[in-house]
CSV table of C-alpha atoms in Angstrom, one decimal:
chain,number,residue,atom,x,y,z
A,1,UNK,CA,0.8,37.5,-2.8
A,2,UNK,CA,2.9,37.5,0.4
A,3,UNK,CA,0.1,35.5,2.1
A,4,UNK,CA,0.8,32.6,-0.3
A,5,UNK,CA,4.6,32.5,0.3
A,6,UNK,CA,5.5,29.2,1.9
A,7,UNK,CA,2.1,27.5,1.6
A,8,UNK,CA,3.1,25.1,-1.2
A,9,UNK,CA,6.4,24.5,0.5
A,10,UNK,CA,4.7,23.7,3.8
A,11,UNK,CA,2.3,21.3,2.2
A,12,UNK,CA,5.0,19.5,0.2
A,13,UNK,CA,7.2,19.2,3.3
A,14,UNK,CA,4.4,18.0,5.5
A,15,UNK,CA,3.3,15.3,3.0
A,16,UNK,CA,6.8,14.0,2.4
A,17,UNK,CA,8.2,14.6,5.9
A,18,UNK,CA,11.3,15.9,4.3
A,19,UNK,CA,12.6,19.3,3.1
A,20,UNK,CA,14.7,17.6,0.4
A,21,UNK,CA,11.8,15.5,-0.9
A,22,UNK,CA,9.6,18.7,-0.9
A,23,UNK,CA,12.4,20.6,-2.8
A,24,UNK,CA,12.5,17.8,-5.4
A,25,UNK,CA,8.7,17.8,-5.8
A,26,UNK,CA,8.6,21.6,-6.2
A,27,UNK,CA,11.8,21.8,-8.3
A,28,UNK,CA,13.4,24.2,-5.8
A,29,UNK,CA,16.5,24.2,-3.6
A,30,UNK,CA,16.3,22.7,-0.1
A,31,UNK,CA,17.4,26.0,1.4
A,32,UNK,CA,14.7,27.9,-0.5
A,33,UNK,CA,12.0,25.5,0.8
A,34,UNK,CA,13.2,25.8,4.3
A,35,UNK,CA,13.4,29.6,4.1
A,36,UNK,CA,9.9,29.9,2.8
A,37,UNK,CA,8.4,27.7,5.4
A,38,UNK,CA,10.2,29.6,8.1
A,39,UNK,CA,8.8,32.9,6.6
A,40,UNK,CA,5.3,31.4,6.8
A,41,UNK,CA,5.8,30.4,10.4
A,42,UNK,CA,7.1,33.9,11.2
A,43,UNK,CA,4.0,35.5,9.7
A,44,UNK,CA,1.7,33.2,11.6
A,45,UNK,CA,3.8,33.6,14.8
A,46,UNK,CA,3.7,29.9,15.4
A,47,UNK,CA,5.7,26.8,14.7
A,48,UNK,CA,4.2,24.4,12.2
A,49,UNK,CA,7.0,21.9,11.9
A,50,UNK,CA,9.4,20.1,14.3
A,51,UNK,CA,12.8,19.9,12.7
A,52,UNK,CA,15.6,17.4,13.5
A,53,UNK,CA,18.7,16.3,11.6
A,54,UNK,CA,16.9,13.2,10.4
A,55,UNK,CA,13.2,14.1,10.0
A,56,UNK,CA,10.5,16.7,9.9
A,57,UNK,CA,7.1,16.3,11.6
A,58,UNK,CA,4.0,18.4,12.2
A,59,UNK,CA,3.3,20.3,15.4
A,60,UNK,CA,-0.2,20.4,16.8
A,61,UNK,CA,-0.8,23.7,15.1
A,62,UNK,CA,0.7,22.3,11.9
A,63,UNK,CA,-1.8,19.4,11.9
A,64,UNK,CA,-4.7,21.9,12.2
A,65,UNK,CA,-3.3,24.1,9.5
A,66,UNK,CA,-2.4,21.4,6.9
A,67,UNK,CA,-5.8,20.4,5.6
A,68,UNK,CA,-6.8,24.0,4.8
A,69,UNK,CA,-3.5,24.5,3.0
A,70,UNK,CA,-3.9,21.3,1.0
A,71,UNK,CA,-7.3,22.5,-0.3
A,72,UNK,CA,-5.7,25.9,-1.3
A,73,UNK,CA,-2.9,24.2,-3.2
A,74,UNK,CA,-5.3,21.8,-4.9
A,75,UNK,CA,-7.6,24.6,-6.0
A,76,UNK,CA,-4.6,26.6,-7.3
A,77,UNK,CA,-3.3,23.6,-9.2
A,78,UNK,CA,-6.8,23.1,-10.8
A,79,UNK,CA,-7.0,26.8,-11.8
A,80,UNK,CA,-3.5,26.6,-13.4
A,81,UNK,CA,-4.4,23.5,-15.3
A,82,UNK,CA,-7.6,24.9,-16.6
A,83,UNK,CA,-6.0,28.1,-17.8
A,84,UNK,CA,-2.8,26.5,-19.2
A,85,UNK,CA,-4.5,23.7,-21.2
A,86,UNK,CA,-5.8,25.6,-24.1
A,87,UNK,CA,-6.2,22.6,-26.4
A,88,UNK,CA,-7.6,19.1,-26.1
A,89,UNK,CA,-4.3,17.3,-26.0
A,90,UNK,CA,-3.9,15.6,-22.6
A,91,UNK,CA,-0.7,16.6,-20.8
A,92,UNK,CA,0.9,16.7,-17.4
A,93,UNK,CA,0.6,14.4,-14.3
A,94,UNK,CA,-2.7,12.4,-13.8
A,95,UNK,CA,-3.2,10.9,-10.4
A,96,UNK,CA,-5.5,7.8,-10.1
A,97,UNK,CA,-6.4,5.5,-7.2
A,98,UNK,CA,-8.0,2.1,-7.5
A,99,UNK,CA,-8.6,-1.1,-5.4
A,100,UNK,CA,-5.6,-3.4,-5.3
A,101,UNK,CA,-6.6,-6.5,-7.2
A,102,UNK,CA,-9.0,-4.9,-9.6
A,103,UNK,CA,-6.3,-2.2,-10.2
A,104,UNK,CA,-3.6,-4.8,-10.8
A,105,UNK,CA,-5.7,-6.9,-13.2
A,106,UNK,CA,-7.8,-4.4,-15.0
A,107,UNK,CA,-7.1,-0.7,-14.4
A,108,UNK,CA,-3.3,-0.7,-14.6
A,109,UNK,CA,-3.1,-2.4,-18.0
A,110,UNK,CA,-5.8,-0.1,-19.4
A,111,UNK,CA,-4.1,3.1,-18.1
A,112,UNK,CA,-0.8,1.9,-19.4
A,113,UNK,CA,-2.4,1.4,-22.8
A,114,UNK,CA,-3.9,4.9,-22.5
A,115,UNK,CA,-0.4,6.4,-21.8
A,116,UNK,CA,0.9,4.9,-25.0
A,117,UNK,CA,-1.4,7.3,-26.9
A,118,UNK,CA,-0.1,10.5,-25.2
A,119,UNK,CA,3.6,11.3,-24.9
A,120,UNK,CA,2.9,14.3,-22.7
A,121,UNK,CA,1.2,12.4,-19.9
A,122,UNK,CA,2.7,11.1,-16.7
A,123,UNK,CA,0.9,8.8,-14.2
A,124,UNK,CA,0.8,8.4,-10.4
A,125,UNK,CA,-1.3,5.3,-9.8
A,126,UNK,CA,-2.0,4.4,-6.1
A,127,UNK,CA,-3.5,0.9,-5.6
A,128,UNK,CA,-5.1,0.6,-2.2
A,129,UNK,CA,-8.3,-0.7,-0.7
A,130,UNK,CA,-8.5,2.3,1.6
A,131,UNK,CA,-11.1,4.9,0.6
A,132,UNK,CA,-8.9,8.0,0.1
A,133,UNK,CA,-10.0,11.6,0.1
A,134,UNK,CA,-9.5,12.8,-3.5
A,135,UNK,CA,-9.4,16.5,-2.6
A,136,UNK,CA,-6.9,16.1,0.2
A,137,UNK,CA,-4.8,13.7,-1.8
A,138,UNK,CA,-5.0,15.8,-5.0
A,139,UNK,CA,-6.3,12.8,-7.0
A,140,UNK,CA,-7.9,13.3,-10.4
A,141,UNK,CA,-9.8,10.0,-10.4
A,142,UNK,CA,-10.8,7.2,-8.1
A,143,UNK,CA,-12.1,3.8,-9.3
A,144,UNK,CA,-14.7,2.4,-6.9
A,145,UNK,CA,-16.6,-0.9,-7.0
A,146,UNK,CA,-20.1,-1.8,-5.9
A,147,UNK,CA,-22.8,0.4,-4.4
A,148,UNK,CA,-21.7,4.0,-3.8
A,149,UNK,CA,-24.5,5.2,-1.6
A,150,UNK,CA,-24.5,9.0,-1.8
A,151,UNK,CA,-21.0,10.1,-2.9
A,152,UNK,CA,-20.0,13.7,-2.5
A,153,UNK,CA,-18.1,13.6,-5.8
A,154,UNK,CA,-19.2,13.3,-9.4
A,155,UNK,CA,-19.6,9.7,-10.5
A,156,UNK,CA,-19.6,8.0,-13.9
A,157,UNK,CA,-20.4,4.3,-14.4
A,158,UNK,CA,-17.6,2.6,-16.3
A,159,UNK,CA,-19.1,-0.9,-16.4
A,160,UNK,CA,-20.5,-3.6,-14.2
A,161,UNK,CA,-19.4,-6.6,-12.3
A,162,UNK,CA,-21.1,-9.9,-11.6
A,163,UNK,CA,-20.9,-12.0,-8.4
A,164,UNK,CA,-20.8,-15.8,-8.5
A,165,UNK,CA,-21.2,-18.4,-5.7
A,166,UNK,CA,-18.6,-21.0,-6.6
A,167,UNK,CA,-17.2,-24.2,-5.4
A,168,UNK,CA,-14.9,-26.9,-6.8
A,169,UNK,CA,-16.1,-30.2,-8.4
A,170,UNK,CA,-14.3,-32.0,-5.6
A,171,UNK,CA,-16.3,-30.1,-3.0
A,172,UNK,CA,-19.6,-30.8,-4.7
A,173,UNK,CA,-18.8,-34.5,-5.1
A,174,UNK,CA,-18.3,-34.7,-1.4
A,175,UNK,CA,-21.0,-32.4,-0.1
A,176,UNK,CA,-23.5,-31.9,-3.0
A,177,UNK,CA,-24.7,-28.7,-4.5
A,178,UNK,CA,-27.1,-26.3,-2.8
A,179,UNK,CA,-30.3,-26.0,-4.7
A,180,UNK,CA,-31.9,-23.1,-2.6
A,181,UNK,CA,-30.6,-20.3,-0.5
A,182,UNK,CA,-31.7,-22.1,2.7
A,183,UNK,CA,-29.4,-25.0,1.7
A,184,UNK,CA,-26.4,-22.8,2.3
A,185,UNK,CA,-26.9,-23.4,6.0
A,186,UNK,CA,-25.6,-26.9,5.5
A,187,UNK,CA,-22.5,-25.9,3.6
A,188,UNK,CA,-19.1,-24.5,4.4
A,189,UNK,CA,-19.2,-20.8,3.3
A,190,UNK,CA,-16.4,-18.2,3.1
A,191,UNK,CA,-16.8,-14.6,3.9
A,192,UNK,CA,-14.6,-11.6,3.0
A,193,UNK,CA,-14.6,-7.9,3.4
A,194,UNK,CA,-18.4,-7.9,2.9
A,195,UNK,CA,-19.9,-10.6,5.1
A,196,UNK,CA,-23.4,-10.3,3.6
A,197,UNK,CA,-24.4,-12.4,0.6
A,198,UNK,CA,-27.1,-10.9,-1.6
A,199,UNK,CA,-29.6,-12.7,-3.9
A,200,UNK,CA,-32.5,-12.0,-6.1
A,201,UNK,CA,-35.6,-14.0,-5.5
A,202,UNK,CA,-39.0,-13.3,-7.1
A,203,UNK,CA,-37.8,-9.8,-8.0
A,204,UNK,CA,-36.8,-8.9,-4.5
A,205,UNK,CA,-33.3,-8.6,-2.9
A,206,UNK,CA,-32.6,-11.1,-0.2
A,207,UNK,CA,-29.6,-11.0,2.1
A,208,UNK,CA,-27.9,-13.7,4.1
A,209,UNK,CA,-24.9,-13.6,6.5
A,210,UNK,CA,-23.6,-17.1,6.3
A,211,UNK,CA,-21.6,-18.7,9.1
A,212,UNK,CA,-18.0,-18.3,8.2
A,213,UNK,CA,-16.0,-21.5,7.7
A,214,UNK,CA,-13.3,-19.3,6.5
A,215,UNK,CA,-13.2,-15.5,6.8
A,216,UNK,CA,-10.5,-13.5,5.0
A,217,UNK,CA,-10.3,-10.0,3.6
A,218,UNK,CA,-8.5,-11.2,0.5
A,219,UNK,CA,-10.3,-12.5,-2.6
A,220,UNK,CA,-7.3,-14.4,-3.9
A,221,UNK,CA,-7.1,-16.4,-0.7
A,222,UNK,CA,-10.8,-17.2,-0.8
A,223,UNK,CA,-10.6,-18.3,-4.5
A,224,UNK,CA,-7.7,-20.6,-3.7
A,225,UNK,CA,-9.6,-22.1,-0.8
A,226,UNK,CA,-12.6,-22.7,-3.1
A,227,UNK,CA,-10.4,-24.3,-5.8
A,228,UNK,CA,-8.9,-26.6,-3.1
A,229,UNK,CA,-12.4,-27.9,-2.3
A,230,UNK,CA,-12.7,-26.3,1.2
A,231,UNK,CA,-16.1,-24.7,0.6
A,232,UNK,CA,-18.2,-22.0,-1.2
A,233,UNK,CA,-17.2,-18.4,-1.9
A,234,UNK,CA,-19.1,-15.5,-3.3
A,235,UNK,CA,-16.7,-13.5,-5.5
A,236,UNK,CA,-16.8,-11.0,-8.4
A,237,UNK,CA,-16.2,-12.1,-12.0
A,238,UNK,CA,-12.7,-10.8,-12.3
A,239,UNK,CA,-11.6,-13.2,-9.5
A,240,UNK,CA,-13.2,-16.4,-10.8
A,241,UNK,CA,-13.8,-16.1,-14.6
A,242,UNK,CA,-10.6,-18.0,-15.5
A,243,UNK,CA,-11.2,-20.7,-12.9
A,244,UNK,CA,-14.8,-21.2,-14.2
A,245,UNK,CA,-13.6,-21.4,-17.8
A,246,UNK,CA,-11.0,-24.1,-16.8
A,247,UNK,CA,-13.5,-26.1,-14.8
A,248,UNK,CA,-11.6,-25.6,-11.5
A,249,UNK,CA,-14.8,-23.9,-10.1
A,250,UNK,CA,-18.5,-24.3,-10.8
A,251,UNK,CA,-21.3,-21.8,-10.2
A,252,UNK,CA,-24.3,-22.7,-8.0
A,253,UNK,CA,-27.5,-20.9,-7.3
A,254,UNK,CA,-27.3,-19.0,-10.6
A,255,UNK,CA,-31.1,-18.6,-10.6
A,256,UNK,CA,-30.8,-16.5,-7.4
A,257,UNK,CA,-27.8,-14.5,-8.6
A,258,UNK,CA,-27.8,-10.8,-7.4
A,259,UNK,CA,-28.1,-8.1,-10.0
A,260,UNK,CA,-24.8,-6.8,-11.4
A,261,UNK,CA,-23.4,-3.8,-9.5
A,262,UNK,CA,-21.3,-0.9,-10.8
A,263,UNK,CA,-17.7,-0.1,-11.5
A,264,UNK,CA,-17.4,3.6,-11.0
A,265,UNK,CA,-15.1,6.5,-11.7
A,266,UNK,CA,-15.3,9.2,-9.0
A,267,UNK,CA,-13.8,12.7,-9.4
A,268,UNK,CA,-14.1,16.3,-8.1
A,269,UNK,CA,-16.5,18.2,-10.4
A,270,UNK,CA,-13.8,20.6,-11.5
A,271,UNK,CA,-11.6,17.8,-12.8
A,272,UNK,CA,-14.1,17.0,-15.5
A,273,UNK,CA,-13.1,20.1,-17.5
A,274,UNK,CA,-9.5,19.1,-17.6
A,275,UNK,CA,-8.7,17.3,-20.9
A,276,UNK,CA,-6.5,14.6,-19.5
A,277,UNK,CA,-9.3,13.5,-17.1
A,278,UNK,CA,-12.1,13.8,-19.6
A,279,UNK,CA,-10.2,11.8,-22.2
A,280,UNK,CA,-9.2,9.1,-19.7
A,281,UNK,CA,-12.8,8.7,-18.5
A,282,UNK,CA,-14.0,8.2,-22.1
A,283,UNK,CA,-11.2,5.7,-22.7
A,284,UNK,CA,-12.1,3.6,-19.6
A,285,UNK,CA,-15.8,3.7,-20.5
A,286,UNK,CA,-15.1,2.5,-24.0
A,287,UNK,CA,-12.9,-0.4,-22.7
A,288,UNK,CA,-14.9,-1.5,-19.7
A,289,UNK,CA,-18.3,-1.6,-21.4
């Protein structure tokens, strides 16, 4: 087992840029972490970390070595979880990532509700619009929206989302409502992260890239602009449902609305066998469908 000495300590130190933070994560002393990393460097006959009184950073060799060590640590963690969890009671730390707004509005409240059922569970929830590497980041689950393409991970559909083209009554009073897709060329349209608007017409998918009156990568900003009467936005239901119900926004071109797309949970195949992941998946499916 000498080959393993220092691997976990090196990964923790590299990921936190700190011996003290790594020691806290691993429940070890700072001196022990530092000694084990030094022993690893001695065996490899190369320096993996630059050390100063204020910070720790990776050498070039360390940057090459780190991803392989992260995979080793993740595999060992999975093996330990599988062998230690002999019953169906979820326990331990569960790491989840989700898009920011959908995570704030939908996923975080549901996961918090889930935690109320299980006293032995802890949560690390990372809300980001970046597509993270689940293996490298040791995540149990990722929530992804829309079309997945061909994911390398296992995927389960949790539910669906619907897109609406919306504008305010004030805007429609001034500019009128578009009746066909071609009419959009005469209107002020907003675009976001995805510039392409998709429609269904006579059973076929049709795409349009409208000229942007406003372009912004934030759905809340586009919703606000639409409510203020500045133009038309295409946004998912969880952004506009409340404004539609209040009459602040109105849907147009409903006859051409694109098919609902998916809300997905992605996870490494080995995670499905871990009780905490399996039970959380079932819970999310129950709530989101």
